[in-house]
Amino acid sequence: MAHLFFDLDRTLWHHERNHFRFFEALHGARNWSEWGSSDAWAKSYLEINDRLWDHIQLHNLSVDYVRARRFPLLFRHMGLPVDRSKEFEVLGAECEQLLKMQLPDMGEGYNGVSEAFKALREAGHQLHVVTNGVREPQRRKIAALGLSDFIEELVTSDVARSYKPDPEIFHYALRSTGAQAGESWMIGDSVLRDVLGGQAVGMRTAWFRADDALPPDAEATPELEFRDWREFPGQLEAAIRG
Ligand SMILES: [Mg+2]
């Protein structure tokens, strides 16, 4: 039996696809087509959002920093006309509220995740999530994916007060599950946050490389690498048996 700690965004929950869906509805409702397609809006939002997240993860700032800035920056980037910057703030707050209400209930995931989770649990493993994110929306994303019943502990950066790859959040996860690092695996899409972060506290690591993944954010040698969730349970068993 092993403790398996999964990253959520871009590992289980399809960050890009869910945002494209959210922006399709928002873009239509706001009549923004004069200022670019809904895909162009989503793409720019994701770039701005990722940049702001890099900043808060580096400086251990709250997610509020991102929430106050991402939409106003997006409006400017897309050239939305406005008389006063105050209007961007008001419109930004409205969009932020919609995002808070809708996005975490969108359930586009990667193929084969629930089958993999079923197999992993039948093999006797304990499944947890460790994610840089806010507890309530992350809990809703897990529910939208249909994975709530599989997950024993959800560890989020807002509660642990540190972001992966800071060892503190991994120690927090190990403490709250009673797991030993040596019997634990960190599984995620980010080499920097999941693979190097897990390795630094003595966890075994698996790197998920989806076909549409972002370019690698660091270099490391994970014990296991996979592109398809349907292959993961078998690969993990082979690695555990050594
Ligand atoms: Mg991720």
Short mmCIF file of C-alpha atoms and ligand atoms in Angstrom, two decimals:
data_model
loop_
_atom_site.label_atom_id
_atom_site.label_comp_id
_atom_site.label_asym_id
_atom_site.label_seq_id
_atom_site.Cartn_x
_atom_site.Cartn_y
_atom_site.Cartn_z
CA MET A 1 0.00 0.00 0.00
CA ALA A 2 1.26 3.45 -0.89
CA HIS A 3 0.02 6.97 -0.24
CA LEU A 4 -0.55 8.66 -3.61
CA PHE A 5 -0.61 12.47 -3.64
CA PHE A 6 -2.00 13.93 -6.86
CA ASP A 7 -1.72 17.46 -8.17
CA LEU A 8 -5.11 18.78 -9.41
CA ASP A 9 -4.81 21.50 -12.09
CA ARG A 10 -3.45 20.21 -15.42
CA THR A 11 -3.05 16.74 -13.86
CA LEU A 12 -6.65 15.65 -13.11
CA TRP A 13 -8.69 18.79 -13.95
CA HIS A 14 -8.17 20.09 -17.49
CA HIS A 15 -7.28 23.73 -16.78
CA GLU A 16 -7.28 24.88 -20.41
CA ARG A 17 -10.43 23.11 -21.58
CA ASN A 18 -12.47 24.30 -18.60
CA HIS A 19 -11.33 27.89 -19.10
CA PHE A 20 -12.14 27.80 -22.80
CA ARG A 21 -15.65 26.65 -21.90
CA PHE A 22 -16.04 29.39 -19.27
CA PHE A 23 -14.87 32.09 -21.70
CA GLU A 24 -17.14 30.87 -24.46
CA ALA A 25 -20.17 31.67 -22.26
CA LEU A 26 -18.76 34.92 -20.82
CA HIS A 27 -17.61 36.23 -24.21
CA GLY A 28 -21.06 35.57 -25.73
CA ALA A 29 -22.96 37.15 -22.85
CA ARG A 30 -20.77 40.31 -22.89
CA ASN A 31 -20.69 40.77 -26.68
CA TRP A 32 -16.93 41.03 -26.82
CA SER A 33 -16.58 39.65 -30.37
CA GLU A 34 -15.38 43.04 -31.68
CA TRP A 35 -12.30 42.65 -29.44
CA GLY A 36 -11.29 39.12 -30.40
CA SER A 37 -12.68 35.60 -30.37
CA SER A 38 -13.58 33.81 -27.16
CA ASP A 39 -10.57 31.50 -27.70
CA ALA A 40 -8.29 34.56 -27.96
CA TRP A 41 -9.74 35.87 -24.69
CA ALA A 42 -9.27 32.53 -22.94
CA LYS A 43 -5.71 32.16 -24.25
CA SER A 44 -4.71 35.65 -23.06
CA TYR A 45 -6.42 35.13 -19.72
CA LEU A 46 -4.49 31.88 -19.17
CA GLU A 47 -1.17 33.60 -19.94
CA ILE A 48 -1.93 36.53 -17.61
CA ASN A 49 -3.25 34.22 -14.89
CA ASP A 50 -0.20 31.91 -15.09
CA ARG A 51 2.16 34.91 -14.87
CA LEU A 52 0.37 36.27 -11.78
CA TRP A 53 0.34 32.79 -10.19
CA ASP A 54 4.11 32.43 -10.80
CA HIS A 55 4.54 35.69 -8.92
CA ILE A 56 2.43 34.76 -5.86
CA GLN A 57 3.95 31.27 -5.65
CA LEU A 58 7.44 32.77 -5.72
CA HIS A 59 6.69 35.38 -3.05
CA ASN A 60 4.16 33.37 -1.01
CA LEU A 61 1.37 35.94 -1.53
CA SER A 62 -2.37 35.28 -1.27
CA VAL A 63 -4.56 34.41 -4.26
CA ASP A 64 -6.34 37.75 -3.69
CA TYR A 65 -3.37 39.36 -5.44
CA VAL A 66 -4.26 37.42 -8.60
CA ARG A 67 -8.01 37.96 -8.28
CA ALA A 68 -7.65 41.75 -8.09
CA ARG A 69 -5.52 41.94 -11.23
CA ARG A 70 -6.18 39.24 -13.82
CA PHE A 71 -9.39 40.60 -15.38
CA PRO A 72 -8.38 44.30 -15.46
CA LEU A 73 -5.07 43.24 -17.09
CA LEU A 74 -7.01 41.09 -19.56
CA PHE A 75 -9.36 43.96 -20.54
CA ARG A 76 -6.37 46.21 -21.22
CA HIS A 77 -4.61 43.48 -23.18
CA MET A 78 -7.68 42.84 -25.35
CA GLY A 79 -8.14 46.59 -25.96
CA LEU A 80 -11.59 46.83 -24.43
CA PRO A 81 -12.49 50.54 -24.51
CA VAL A 82 -13.06 52.23 -21.20
CA ASP A 83 -13.33 55.80 -19.96
CA ARG A 84 -11.83 55.38 -16.52
CA SER A 85 -9.71 52.57 -15.05
CA LYS A 86 -12.29 52.33 -12.25
CA GLU A 87 -14.63 50.75 -14.82
CA PHE A 88 -12.11 47.96 -15.41
CA GLU A 89 -12.07 47.27 -11.69
CA VAL A 90 -15.87 47.10 -11.47
CA LEU A 91 -16.21 44.93 -14.58
CA GLY A 92 -13.28 42.83 -13.37
CA ALA A 93 -14.99 42.20 -10.03
CA GLU A 94 -18.17 41.11 -11.85
CA CYS A 95 -16.25 38.65 -14.03
CA GLU A 96 -14.29 37.41 -11.03
CA GLN A 97 -17.59 36.68 -9.28
CA LEU A 98 -18.90 34.73 -12.30
CA LEU A 99 -15.67 32.77 -12.48
CA LYS A 100 -15.92 31.93 -8.79
CA MET A 101 -19.50 30.73 -9.24
CA GLN A 102 -19.06 28.74 -12.46
CA LEU A 103 -15.53 27.58 -13.19
CA PRO A 104 -14.96 25.12 -10.29
CA ASP A 105 -18.11 23.19 -11.23
CA MET A 106 -16.84 22.53 -14.75
CA GLY A 107 -15.67 18.96 -14.96
CA GLU A 108 -13.47 18.49 -18.03
CA GLY A 109 -10.74 16.07 -17.01
CA TYR A 110 -8.16 13.88 -18.70
CA ASN A 111 -9.23 10.60 -20.27
CA GLY A 112 -9.02 7.56 -18.06
CA VAL A 113 -8.62 9.29 -14.67
CA SER A 114 -11.63 7.70 -12.94
CA GLU A 115 -10.76 4.22 -14.26
CA ALA A 116 -7.21 4.72 -13.00
CA PHE A 117 -8.45 5.87 -9.57
CA LYS A 118 -10.73 2.84 -9.34
CA ALA A 119 -7.83 0.49 -10.10
CA LEU A 120 -5.51 2.27 -7.68
CA ARG A 121 -8.00 2.05 -4.86
CA GLU A 122 -8.73 -1.61 -5.58
CA ALA A 123 -4.97 -2.17 -5.34
CA GLY A 124 -5.22 -0.82 -1.78
CA HIS A 125 -3.59 2.60 -2.20
CA GLN A 126 -4.70 5.74 -0.37
CA LEU A 127 -5.44 8.67 -2.67
CA HIS A 128 -4.98 12.35 -1.78
CA VAL A 129 -4.69 15.70 -3.54
CA VAL A 130 -1.99 18.33 -2.92
CA THR A 131 -2.69 21.50 -4.86
CA ASN A 132 -1.63 25.13 -5.07
CA GLY A 133 -5.09 26.63 -4.80
CA VAL A 134 -7.95 27.62 -2.51
CA ARG A 135 -9.73 24.83 -0.63
CA GLU A 136 -13.38 25.41 -1.60
CA PRO A 137 -12.99 25.82 -5.37
CA GLN A 138 -10.51 22.93 -5.47
CA ARG A 139 -12.99 20.74 -3.56
CA ARG A 140 -15.67 21.62 -6.15
CA LYS A 141 -13.35 20.75 -9.05
CA ILE A 142 -12.75 17.29 -7.54
CA ALA A 143 -16.53 16.85 -7.18
CA ALA A 144 -17.12 18.01 -10.78
CA LEU A 145 -14.65 15.36 -11.96
CA GLY A 146 -16.62 12.74 -10.01
CA LEU A 147 -13.59 11.92 -7.84
CA SER A 148 -14.76 13.02 -4.35
CA ASP A 149 -15.30 9.47 -3.09
CA PHE A 150 -11.76 8.46 -3.99
CA ILE A 151 -9.95 11.28 -2.21
CA GLU A 152 -9.14 10.94 1.47
CA GLU A 153 -7.24 14.18 2.12
CA LEU A 154 -7.35 17.43 0.16
CA VAL A 155 -4.34 19.60 0.98
CA THR A 156 -4.45 23.15 -0.40
CA SER A 157 -1.85 25.91 -0.29
CA ASP A 158 -4.19 28.38 1.43
CA VAL A 159 -4.60 26.01 4.40
CA ALA A 160 -0.97 24.82 4.43
CA ARG A 161 0.15 28.45 4.01
CA SER A 162 2.80 27.51 1.48
CA TYR A 163 2.96 26.64 -2.20
CA LYS A 164 4.58 23.65 -3.88
CA PRO A 165 7.58 23.26 -4.25
CA ASP A 166 8.08 24.63 -0.71
CA PRO A 167 8.78 21.56 1.51
CA GLU A 168 6.34 22.92 4.09
CA ILE A 169 3.22 21.98 2.10
CA PHE A 170 4.56 18.45 1.54
CA HIS A 171 5.35 18.05 5.26
CA TYR A 172 1.83 19.33 5.98
CA ALA A 173 0.40 16.70 3.59
CA LEU A 174 2.44 13.89 5.17
CA ARG A 175 1.43 14.95 8.69
CA SER A 176 -2.27 15.22 7.88
CA THR A 177 -2.36 11.74 6.30
CA GLY A 178 0.05 10.01 8.68
CA ALA A 179 2.09 8.93 5.66
CA GLN A 180 5.85 8.38 5.57
CA ALA A 181 7.69 10.10 2.70
CA GLY A 182 9.30 6.83 1.58
CA GLU A 183 5.92 5.14 1.06
CA SER A 184 4.46 8.17 -0.72
CA TRP A 185 4.29 9.27 -4.35
CA MET A 186 3.76 12.78 -5.70
CA ILE A 187 2.10 12.66 -9.12
CA GLY A 188 1.74 15.81 -11.22
CA ASP A 189 2.36 17.75 -14.42
CA SER A 190 4.89 20.25 -13.08
CA VAL A 191 8.54 19.18 -12.90
CA LEU A 192 9.31 22.17 -10.69
CA ARG A 193 6.38 21.95 -8.27
CA ASP A 194 5.45 18.27 -8.22
CA VAL A 195 8.55 16.26 -9.19
CA LEU A 196 11.33 18.37 -7.66
CA GLY A 197 9.07 19.40 -4.76
CA GLY A 198 8.21 15.79 -3.91
CA GLN A 199 11.80 14.58 -4.35
CA ALA A 200 13.10 17.25 -1.97
CA VAL A 201 11.14 15.73 0.92
CA GLY A 202 11.96 12.12 -0.01
CA MET A 203 8.78 11.18 -1.88
CA ARG A 204 8.81 9.03 -5.00
CA THR A 205 7.55 10.89 -8.06
CA ALA A 206 5.62 10.38 -11.28
CA TRP A 207 5.43 13.01 -14.02
CA PHE A 208 2.21 13.32 -16.04
CA ARG A 209 2.96 14.59 -19.55
CA ALA A 210 -0.32 15.09 -21.41
CA ASP A 211 -0.04 15.51 -25.19
CA ASP A 212 -1.30 19.10 -24.78
CA ALA A 213 0.79 19.91 -21.70
CA LEU A 214 2.75 23.14 -21.21
CA PRO A 215 6.50 22.91 -21.91
CA PRO A 216 8.46 21.49 -18.91
CA ASP A 217 9.18 24.16 -16.25
CA ALA A 218 12.37 22.53 -14.92
CA GLU A 219 14.62 19.49 -15.34
CA ALA A 220 14.54 16.42 -13.15
CA THR A 221 14.44 12.65 -13.31
CA PRO A 222 11.14 11.32 -12.00
CA GLU A 223 10.91 7.59 -11.27
CA LEU A 224 8.01 7.30 -13.63
CA GLU A 225 6.69 9.24 -16.60
CA PHE A 226 3.32 8.75 -18.30
CA ARG A 227 1.14 10.37 -20.96
CA ASP A 228 -2.03 8.37 -20.52
CA TRP A 229 -3.91 7.76 -17.28
CA ARG A 230 -4.92 4.29 -18.47
CA GLU A 231 -1.27 3.25 -18.31
CA PHE A 232 -0.52 4.73 -14.90
CA PRO A 233 -1.80 2.00 -12.50
CA GLY A 234 0.22 -0.72 -14.25
CA GLN A 235 3.36 1.42 -14.40
CA LEU A 236 3.02 2.30 -10.73
CA GLU A 237 2.63 -1.34 -9.65
CA ALA A 238 5.71 -2.29 -11.67
CA ALA A 239 7.72 0.53 -10.04
CA ILE A 240 6.54 -0.44 -6.54
CA ARG A 241 7.40 -4.12 -7.11
CA GLY A 242 10.79 -2.84 -8.36
MG MG B 1 -0.54 21.24 -12.09
#
